[in-house]
Coordinates of C-alpha atoms in Angstrom, one line a residue:
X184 CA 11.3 37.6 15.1
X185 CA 15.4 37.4 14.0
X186 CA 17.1 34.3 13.3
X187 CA 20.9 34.9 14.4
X188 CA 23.2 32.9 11.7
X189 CA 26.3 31.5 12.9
X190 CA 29.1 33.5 11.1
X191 CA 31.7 32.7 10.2
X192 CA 34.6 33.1 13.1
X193 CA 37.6 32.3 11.9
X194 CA 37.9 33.3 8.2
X195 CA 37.3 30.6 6.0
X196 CA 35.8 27.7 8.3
X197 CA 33.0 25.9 8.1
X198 CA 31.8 25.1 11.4
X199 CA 32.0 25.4 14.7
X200 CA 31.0 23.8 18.4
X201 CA 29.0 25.1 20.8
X202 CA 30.6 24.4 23.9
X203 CA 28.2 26.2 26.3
X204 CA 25.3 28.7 26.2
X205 CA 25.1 31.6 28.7
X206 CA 21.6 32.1 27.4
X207 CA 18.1 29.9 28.2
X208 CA 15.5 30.0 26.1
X209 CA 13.0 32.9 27.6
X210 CA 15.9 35.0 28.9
X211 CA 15.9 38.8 27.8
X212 CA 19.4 39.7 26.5
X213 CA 20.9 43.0 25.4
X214 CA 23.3 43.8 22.9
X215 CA 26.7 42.5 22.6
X216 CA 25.6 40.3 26.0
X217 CA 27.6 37.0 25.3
X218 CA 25.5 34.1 24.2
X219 CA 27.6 31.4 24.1
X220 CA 31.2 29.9 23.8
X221 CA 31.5 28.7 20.7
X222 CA 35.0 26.7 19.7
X223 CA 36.4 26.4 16.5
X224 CA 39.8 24.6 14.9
X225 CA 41.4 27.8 16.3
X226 CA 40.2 29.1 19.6
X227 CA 37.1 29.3 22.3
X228 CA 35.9 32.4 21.6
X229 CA 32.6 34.3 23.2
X230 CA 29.7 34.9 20.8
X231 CA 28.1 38.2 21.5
X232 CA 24.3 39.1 20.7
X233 CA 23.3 41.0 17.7
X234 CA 20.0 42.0 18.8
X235 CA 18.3 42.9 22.0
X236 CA 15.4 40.8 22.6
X237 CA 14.2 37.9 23.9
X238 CA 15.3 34.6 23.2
X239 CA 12.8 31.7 21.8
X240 CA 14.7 29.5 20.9
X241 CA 18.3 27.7 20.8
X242 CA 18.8 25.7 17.4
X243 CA 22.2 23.7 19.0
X244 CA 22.4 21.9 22.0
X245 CA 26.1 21.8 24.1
X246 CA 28.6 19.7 22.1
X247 CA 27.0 19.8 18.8
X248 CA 28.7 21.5 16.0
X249 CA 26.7 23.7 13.6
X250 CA 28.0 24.2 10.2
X251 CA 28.6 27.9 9.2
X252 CA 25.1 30.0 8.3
X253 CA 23.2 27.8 10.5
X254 CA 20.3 29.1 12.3
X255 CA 21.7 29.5 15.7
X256 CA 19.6 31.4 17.6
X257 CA 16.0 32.8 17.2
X258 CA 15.1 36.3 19.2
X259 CA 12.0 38.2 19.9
X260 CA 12.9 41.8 19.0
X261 CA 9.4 43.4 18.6
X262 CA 8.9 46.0 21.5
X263 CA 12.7 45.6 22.9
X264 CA 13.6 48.6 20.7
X265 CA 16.8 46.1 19.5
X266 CA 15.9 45.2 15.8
X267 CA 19.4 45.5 14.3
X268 CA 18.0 47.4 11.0
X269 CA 15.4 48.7 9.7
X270 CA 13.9 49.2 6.0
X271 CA 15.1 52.0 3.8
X272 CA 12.7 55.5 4.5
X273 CA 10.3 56.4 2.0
X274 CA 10.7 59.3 0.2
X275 CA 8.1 61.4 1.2
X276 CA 8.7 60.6 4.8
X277 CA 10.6 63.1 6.9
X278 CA 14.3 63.1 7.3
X279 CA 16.1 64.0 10.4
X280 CA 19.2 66.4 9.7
X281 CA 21.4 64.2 12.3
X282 CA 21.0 60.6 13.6
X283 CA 19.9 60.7 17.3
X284 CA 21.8 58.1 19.3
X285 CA 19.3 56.4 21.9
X286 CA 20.6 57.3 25.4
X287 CA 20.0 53.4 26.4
X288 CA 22.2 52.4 23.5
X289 CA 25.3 49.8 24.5
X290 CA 28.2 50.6 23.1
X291 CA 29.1 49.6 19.6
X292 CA 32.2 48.0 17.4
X293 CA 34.3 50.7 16.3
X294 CA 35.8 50.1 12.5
X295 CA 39.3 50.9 11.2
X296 CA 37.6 52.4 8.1
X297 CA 35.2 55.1 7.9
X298 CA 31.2 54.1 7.8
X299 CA 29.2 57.3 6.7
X300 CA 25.8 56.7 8.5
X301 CA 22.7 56.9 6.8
X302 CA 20.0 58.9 8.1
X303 CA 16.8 57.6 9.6
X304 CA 13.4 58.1 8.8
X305 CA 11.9 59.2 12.8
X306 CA 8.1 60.4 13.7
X307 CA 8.8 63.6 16.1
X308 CA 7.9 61.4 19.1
X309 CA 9.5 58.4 18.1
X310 CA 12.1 56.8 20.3
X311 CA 15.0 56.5 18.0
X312 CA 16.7 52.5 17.3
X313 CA 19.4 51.4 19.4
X314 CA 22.1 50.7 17.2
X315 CA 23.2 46.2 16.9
X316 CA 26.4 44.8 15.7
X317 CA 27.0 41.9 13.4
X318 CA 29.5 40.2 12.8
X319 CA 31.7 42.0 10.0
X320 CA 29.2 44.1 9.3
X321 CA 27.9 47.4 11.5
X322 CA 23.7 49.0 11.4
X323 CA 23.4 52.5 11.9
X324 CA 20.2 54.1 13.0
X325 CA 17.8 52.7 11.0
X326 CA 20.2 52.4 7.9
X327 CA 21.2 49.3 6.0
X328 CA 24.3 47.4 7.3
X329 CA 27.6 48.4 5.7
X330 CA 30.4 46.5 5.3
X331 CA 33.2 47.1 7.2
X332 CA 36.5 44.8 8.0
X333 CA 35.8 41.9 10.6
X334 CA 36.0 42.7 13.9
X335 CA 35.5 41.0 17.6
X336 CA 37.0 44.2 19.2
X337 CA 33.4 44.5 20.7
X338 CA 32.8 46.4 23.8
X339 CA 31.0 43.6 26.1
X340 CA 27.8 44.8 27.7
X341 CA 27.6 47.0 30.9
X342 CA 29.0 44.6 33.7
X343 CA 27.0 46.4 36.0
X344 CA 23.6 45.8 34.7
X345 CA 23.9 42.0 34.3
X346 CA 22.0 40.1 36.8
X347 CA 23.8 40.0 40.4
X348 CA 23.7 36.2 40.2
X349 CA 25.8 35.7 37.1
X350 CA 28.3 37.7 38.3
X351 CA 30.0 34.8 40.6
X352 CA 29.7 33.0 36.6
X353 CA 32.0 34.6 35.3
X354 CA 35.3 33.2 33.0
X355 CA 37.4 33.3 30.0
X356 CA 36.1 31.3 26.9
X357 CA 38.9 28.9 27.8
X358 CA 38.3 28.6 31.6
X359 CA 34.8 27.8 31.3
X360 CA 35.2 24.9 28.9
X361 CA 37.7 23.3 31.2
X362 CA 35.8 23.9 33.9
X363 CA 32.9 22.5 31.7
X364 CA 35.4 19.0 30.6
X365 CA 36.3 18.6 34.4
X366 CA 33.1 19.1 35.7
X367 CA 33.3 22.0 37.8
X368 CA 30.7 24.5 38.8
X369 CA 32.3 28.3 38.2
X370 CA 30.2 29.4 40.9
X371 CA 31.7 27.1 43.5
X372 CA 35.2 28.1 42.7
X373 CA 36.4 31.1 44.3
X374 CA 38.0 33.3 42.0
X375 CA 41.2 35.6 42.3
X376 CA 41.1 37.8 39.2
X377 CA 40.1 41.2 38.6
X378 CA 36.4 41.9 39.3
X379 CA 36.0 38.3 40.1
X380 CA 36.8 36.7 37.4
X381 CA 37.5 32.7 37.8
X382 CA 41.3 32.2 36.1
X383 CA 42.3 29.1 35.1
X384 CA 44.7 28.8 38.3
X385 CA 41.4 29.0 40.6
X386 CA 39.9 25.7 38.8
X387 CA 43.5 23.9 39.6
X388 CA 43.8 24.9 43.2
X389 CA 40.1 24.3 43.5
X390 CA 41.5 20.6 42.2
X391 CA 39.9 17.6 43.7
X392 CA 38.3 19.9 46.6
X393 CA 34.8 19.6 44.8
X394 CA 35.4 16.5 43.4
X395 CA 32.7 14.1 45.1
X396 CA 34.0 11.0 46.8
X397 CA 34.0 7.3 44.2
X398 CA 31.0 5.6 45.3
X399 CA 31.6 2.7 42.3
X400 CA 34.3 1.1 40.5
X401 CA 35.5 3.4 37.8
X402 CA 34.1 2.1 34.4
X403 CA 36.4 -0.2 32.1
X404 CA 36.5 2.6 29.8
X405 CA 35.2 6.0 28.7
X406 CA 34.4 8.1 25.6
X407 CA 35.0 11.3 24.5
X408 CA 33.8 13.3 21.6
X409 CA 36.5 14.8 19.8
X410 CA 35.7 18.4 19.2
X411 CA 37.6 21.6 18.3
X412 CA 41.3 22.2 17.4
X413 CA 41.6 18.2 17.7
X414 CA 39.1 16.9 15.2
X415 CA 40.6 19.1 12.8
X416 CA 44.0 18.1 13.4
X417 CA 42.5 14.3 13.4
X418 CA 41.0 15.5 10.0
X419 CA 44.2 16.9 8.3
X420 CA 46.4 14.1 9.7
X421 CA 44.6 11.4 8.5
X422 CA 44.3 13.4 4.9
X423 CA 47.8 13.9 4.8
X424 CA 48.9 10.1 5.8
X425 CA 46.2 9.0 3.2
X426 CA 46.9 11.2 0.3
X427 CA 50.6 11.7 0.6
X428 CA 53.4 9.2 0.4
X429 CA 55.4 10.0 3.0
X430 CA 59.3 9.0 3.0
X431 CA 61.6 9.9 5.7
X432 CA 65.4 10.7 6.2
X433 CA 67.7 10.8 9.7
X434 CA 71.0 12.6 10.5
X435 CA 72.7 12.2 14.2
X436 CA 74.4 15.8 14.2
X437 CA 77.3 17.0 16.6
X438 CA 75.8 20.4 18.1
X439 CA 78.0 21.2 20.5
X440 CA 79.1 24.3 19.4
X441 CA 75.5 25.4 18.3
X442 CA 74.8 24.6 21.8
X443 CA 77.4 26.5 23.2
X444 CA 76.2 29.5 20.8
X445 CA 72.7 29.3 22.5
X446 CA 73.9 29.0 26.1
X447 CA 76.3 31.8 25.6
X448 CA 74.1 34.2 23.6
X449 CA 71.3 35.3 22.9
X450 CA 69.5 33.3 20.0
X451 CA 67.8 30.1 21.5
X452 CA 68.8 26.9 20.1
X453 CA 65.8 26.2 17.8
X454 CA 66.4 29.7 15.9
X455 CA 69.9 28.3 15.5
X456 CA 68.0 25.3 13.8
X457 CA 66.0 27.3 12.5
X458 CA 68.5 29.3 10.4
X459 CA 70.4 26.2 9.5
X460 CA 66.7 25.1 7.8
X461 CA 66.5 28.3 6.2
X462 CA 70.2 28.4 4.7
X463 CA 69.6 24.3 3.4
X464 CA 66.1 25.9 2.0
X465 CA 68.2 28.2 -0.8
X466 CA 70.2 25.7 -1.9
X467 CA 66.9 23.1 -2.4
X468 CA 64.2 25.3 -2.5
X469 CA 61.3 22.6 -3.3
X470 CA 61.3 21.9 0.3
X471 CA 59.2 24.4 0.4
X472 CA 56.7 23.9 -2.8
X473 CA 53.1 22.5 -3.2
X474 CA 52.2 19.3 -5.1
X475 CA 48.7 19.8 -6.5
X476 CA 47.6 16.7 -6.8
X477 CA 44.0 17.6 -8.9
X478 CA 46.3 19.6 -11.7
X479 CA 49.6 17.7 -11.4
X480 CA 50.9 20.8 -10.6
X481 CA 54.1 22.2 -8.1
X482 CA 53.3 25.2 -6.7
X483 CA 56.8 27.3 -5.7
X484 CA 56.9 30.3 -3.1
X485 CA 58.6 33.4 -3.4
X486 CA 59.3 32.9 0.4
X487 CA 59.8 30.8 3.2
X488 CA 56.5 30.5 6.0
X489 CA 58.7 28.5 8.3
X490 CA 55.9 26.8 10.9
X491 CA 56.8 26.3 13.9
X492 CA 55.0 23.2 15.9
X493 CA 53.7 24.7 19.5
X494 CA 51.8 22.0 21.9
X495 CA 48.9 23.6 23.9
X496 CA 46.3 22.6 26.0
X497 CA 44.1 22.2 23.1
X498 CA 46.4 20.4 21.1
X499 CA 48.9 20.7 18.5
X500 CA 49.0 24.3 16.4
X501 CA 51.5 25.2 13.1
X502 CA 52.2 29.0 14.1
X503 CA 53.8 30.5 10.9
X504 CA 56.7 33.3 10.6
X505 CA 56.4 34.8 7.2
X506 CA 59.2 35.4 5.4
X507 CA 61.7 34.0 7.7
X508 CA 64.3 34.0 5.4
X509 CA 65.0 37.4 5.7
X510 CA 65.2 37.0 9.6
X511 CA 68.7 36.5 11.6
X512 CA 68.7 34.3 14.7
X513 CA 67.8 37.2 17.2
X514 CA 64.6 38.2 15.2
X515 CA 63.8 34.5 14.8
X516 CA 64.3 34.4 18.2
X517 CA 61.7 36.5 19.3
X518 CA 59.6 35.2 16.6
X519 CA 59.6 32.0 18.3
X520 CA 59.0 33.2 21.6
X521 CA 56.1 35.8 20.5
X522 CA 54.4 32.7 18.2
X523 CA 54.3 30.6 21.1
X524 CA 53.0 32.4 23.2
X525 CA 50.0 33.5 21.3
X526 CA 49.5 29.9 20.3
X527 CA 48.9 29.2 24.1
X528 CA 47.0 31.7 24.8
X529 CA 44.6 31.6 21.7
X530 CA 45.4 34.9 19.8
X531 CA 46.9 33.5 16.3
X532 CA 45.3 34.6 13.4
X533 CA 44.3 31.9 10.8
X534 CA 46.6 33.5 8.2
X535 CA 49.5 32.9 10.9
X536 CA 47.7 29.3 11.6
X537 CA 47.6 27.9 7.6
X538 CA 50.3 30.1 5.6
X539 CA 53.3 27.8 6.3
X540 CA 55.4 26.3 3.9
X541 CA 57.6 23.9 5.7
X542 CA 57.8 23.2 9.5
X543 CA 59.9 22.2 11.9
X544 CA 59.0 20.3 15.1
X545 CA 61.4 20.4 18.3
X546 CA 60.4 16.9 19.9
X547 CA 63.4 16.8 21.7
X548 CA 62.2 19.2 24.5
X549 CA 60.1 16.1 25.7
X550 CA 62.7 14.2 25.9
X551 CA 62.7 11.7 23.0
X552 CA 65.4 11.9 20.4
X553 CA 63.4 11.7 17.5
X554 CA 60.4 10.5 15.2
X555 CA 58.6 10.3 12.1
X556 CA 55.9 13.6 12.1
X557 CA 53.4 13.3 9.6
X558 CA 53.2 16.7 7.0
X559 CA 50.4 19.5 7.0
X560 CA 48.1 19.0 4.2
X561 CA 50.2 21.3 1.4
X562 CA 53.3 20.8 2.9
X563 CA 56.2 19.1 1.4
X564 CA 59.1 19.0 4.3
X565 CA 58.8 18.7 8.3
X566 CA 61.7 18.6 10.0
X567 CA 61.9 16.9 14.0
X568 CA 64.9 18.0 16.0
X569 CA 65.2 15.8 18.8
X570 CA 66.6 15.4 22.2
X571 CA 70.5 16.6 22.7
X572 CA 72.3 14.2 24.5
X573 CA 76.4 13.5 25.8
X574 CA 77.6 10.5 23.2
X575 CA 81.3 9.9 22.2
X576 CA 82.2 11.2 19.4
X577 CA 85.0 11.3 16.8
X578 CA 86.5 14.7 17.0
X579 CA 90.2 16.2 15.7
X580 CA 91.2 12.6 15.7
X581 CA 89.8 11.8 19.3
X582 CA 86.7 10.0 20.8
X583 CA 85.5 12.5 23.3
X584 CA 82.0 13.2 24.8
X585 CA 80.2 15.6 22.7
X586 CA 76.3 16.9 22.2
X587 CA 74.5 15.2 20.0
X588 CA 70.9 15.1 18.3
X589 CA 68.9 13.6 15.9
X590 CA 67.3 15.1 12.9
X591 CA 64.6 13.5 10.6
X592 CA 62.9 14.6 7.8
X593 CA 59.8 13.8 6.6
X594 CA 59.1 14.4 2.7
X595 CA 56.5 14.1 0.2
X596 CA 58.1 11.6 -2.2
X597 CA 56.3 13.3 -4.9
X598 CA 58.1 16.9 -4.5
X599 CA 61.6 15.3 -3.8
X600 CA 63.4 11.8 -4.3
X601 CA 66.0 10.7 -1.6
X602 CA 68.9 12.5 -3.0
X603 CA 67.6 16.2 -2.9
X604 CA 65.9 15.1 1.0
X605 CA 69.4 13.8 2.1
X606 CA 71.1 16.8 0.1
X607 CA 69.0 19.6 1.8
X608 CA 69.2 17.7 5.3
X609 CA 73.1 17.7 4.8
X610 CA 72.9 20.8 4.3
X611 CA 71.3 21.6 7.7
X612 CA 73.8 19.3 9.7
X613 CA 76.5 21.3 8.4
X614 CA 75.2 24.8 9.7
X615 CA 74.4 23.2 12.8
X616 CA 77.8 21.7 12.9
X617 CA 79.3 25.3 12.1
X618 CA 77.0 27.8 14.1
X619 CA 78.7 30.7 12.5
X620 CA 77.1 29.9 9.6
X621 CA 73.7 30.2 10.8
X622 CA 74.3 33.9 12.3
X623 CA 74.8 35.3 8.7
X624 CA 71.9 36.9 7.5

């Protein structure tokens, strides 16, 4: 019997959810077979089998979150030929010259580092071990595992020997949770992606098609569990707001010509912002600092994460650009463009999704022109830019129509006092006010 430990997935949490198991208890699964979609602060990710054996039993039920080194799973492994590892060879017992791979073997985790194998101890009729992967950690033949750097770049199990009627199952992490929130049965959708997977454009046109017809009023109210990315942003936000005393600062700013810039060019508008917040950063550079509030203690950064606020389907994530003070509008351009992407489509690392500094939020691409954003826990400066719209203006001497946005600030009072926040968000206006400024490296 093996008793599979949630790991770790995301480098440093502490727990996770299991949103849905692809495994009963009493199924026989093979190596790297996907076990179960498991959701953490940062993604819906598959969890693939260590072992190849039998399962007896499932510790978590759907929607419950297990804390890190939980027993997750328990397997059956005697007589599969799957045990992950086996006990060191004696030393009077013989020692084959080379490792022979089992021809039934899957396929295995390949490292970026070199893992010298360790020969196994094998009768001359024995069948050798199949070889298991663990998380961070790779078994070879027989030998004791050896660390090697964290990896999910798993091969997944032959397709082609799964059962037939899983096959019609199958789905991206993603997909099958909202197919799971709305639902849905995967098999009843019929799926337009390669080798039949279900894509998340399937479960929308498959819409309200399934949906059975309202046989009852609908009920005065519903509740949801709050799981995943949003619990832990419910949990920072409600740290910050209660540990922090939060003071905020606004500026209307004339950005026509930074505007102009954008629609004329090729640097967006928010990496035009964006420089502006970096140039205002070297003249007050505690927007960027740490108040430690357990040492009494501000923490200053060589350089400036700049976070960058990107709404997804699963909520609200900070993608960081390291060092983007050494960045000109083009690069933070693509910056942009690349972090937001990845945010949407799950792929940030947790060092790109914690090692901010200060962050900006563009609000006004939903159409408000401003607000009050609360910080990230360790954060001392957010910045909101909101909706550009036509106002008359004083300009050269005239009142003219001219574009126009708000920009707040929202400070820990304990890192700055109102004159360096206004003196720093001054500082912005003016880039933004003289574009030119903000192309300079």
């Amino acid at each position: 019997m093996k008793t599979f430990l949630l790991p770790d997935l995301g480098e440093g949490l502490t727990e996770s959810e299991v949103v849905s198991w692809r495994v009963a208890e009493g199924d026989t699964v093979e190596l790297n077979q996907p076990l179960a979609d498991i959701e953490t602060a940062k993604a819906v990710v598959e969890l693939p089998s260590p072992y190849e054996g039998v399962i007896t039993k499932l510790h978590a039920a759907e929607g419950e979150t297990v804390a890190v080194g939980a027993p997750l799973i328990e397997f059956d492994v005697d007589g599969a030929g799957g045990a992950p590892a086996a006990d060191a060879p004696a030393a009077d017992e013989p020692i084959a010259e080379e490792p022979v791979p089992s021809p039934e073997a899957g396929p295995v985790a390949t490292p970026d580092e070199t893992i010298e194998e360790t020969p196994a101890a094998i009768e001359p009729e024995a069948k050798p071990e199949k070889v298991s992967v663990l998380v961070g950690s790779i078994t070879v033949h027989g030998g004791k595992p050896v660390r090697a750097k964290r990896t999910w770049d798993v091969e997944p199990f032959s397709r082609t020997e799964r059962p037939a009627e899983r096959r019609a199952n199958r789905a991206m992490p993603p997909v099958r949770k909202l197919a799971k929130e709305r639902g849905i049965d995967l098999q009843s959708v019929r799926p337009s992606g390669a080798d039949g997977l279900v894509t998340r454009a399937d479960l929308e046109s498959h819409g309200s098609a399934s949906a059975a017809p309202a046989t009852a009023a609908a009920p005065a109210s519903t509740r949801e569990k709050v799981t995943g990315l949003r619990k832990h942003t419910a949990a920072a936000m409600s740290q910050s707001a209660l540990t922090v005393p939060h003071a905020a600062t606004f500026h209307q700013v004339d950005v026509t010509e930074t505007l102009a810039l954008a629609r004329s060019g090729d640097a967006s508008f928010l990496a035009l912002a964006c420089r502006a917040i970096l140039l205002a950063a070297k003249r007050w550079p505690d927007v960027t600092s740490s108040f430690h509030a357990d040492t009494n203690e501000l923490e200053r950064f060589a350089h400036v994460n700049l976070g960058i606020a990107v709404s997804t389907e699963r909520g609200l994530v900070v993608a960081s650009i390291d060092e983007a003070e050494a960045m000109d509008a083009l690069a933070l351009t693509a910056a942009i463009k690349d972090r937001a992407t990845r945010a949407r489509d799950n792929a940030l690392s947790m060092a790109e999704l914690t090692s901010s500094n200060i962050t900006v939020s563009n609000v006004g691409v939903f159409g408000v022109d401003g607000g009050i954003p609360i910080l990230n826990p360790g954060e001392s400066v957010i910045l909101a830019i909101g909706a550009v719209r036509k106002m008359p203006w004083a300009h050269d001497g005239e009142i003219v129509l001219r574009d126009v946005c708000t920009v707040t600030v929202s400070f820990d009072h304990r890192v700055l006092d109102g004159r360096e926040a206004a003196g720093f968000l001054a500082d912005v206006a003016a880039v933004l006010e003289r574009p030119s400024l903000a192309l300079a490296r």
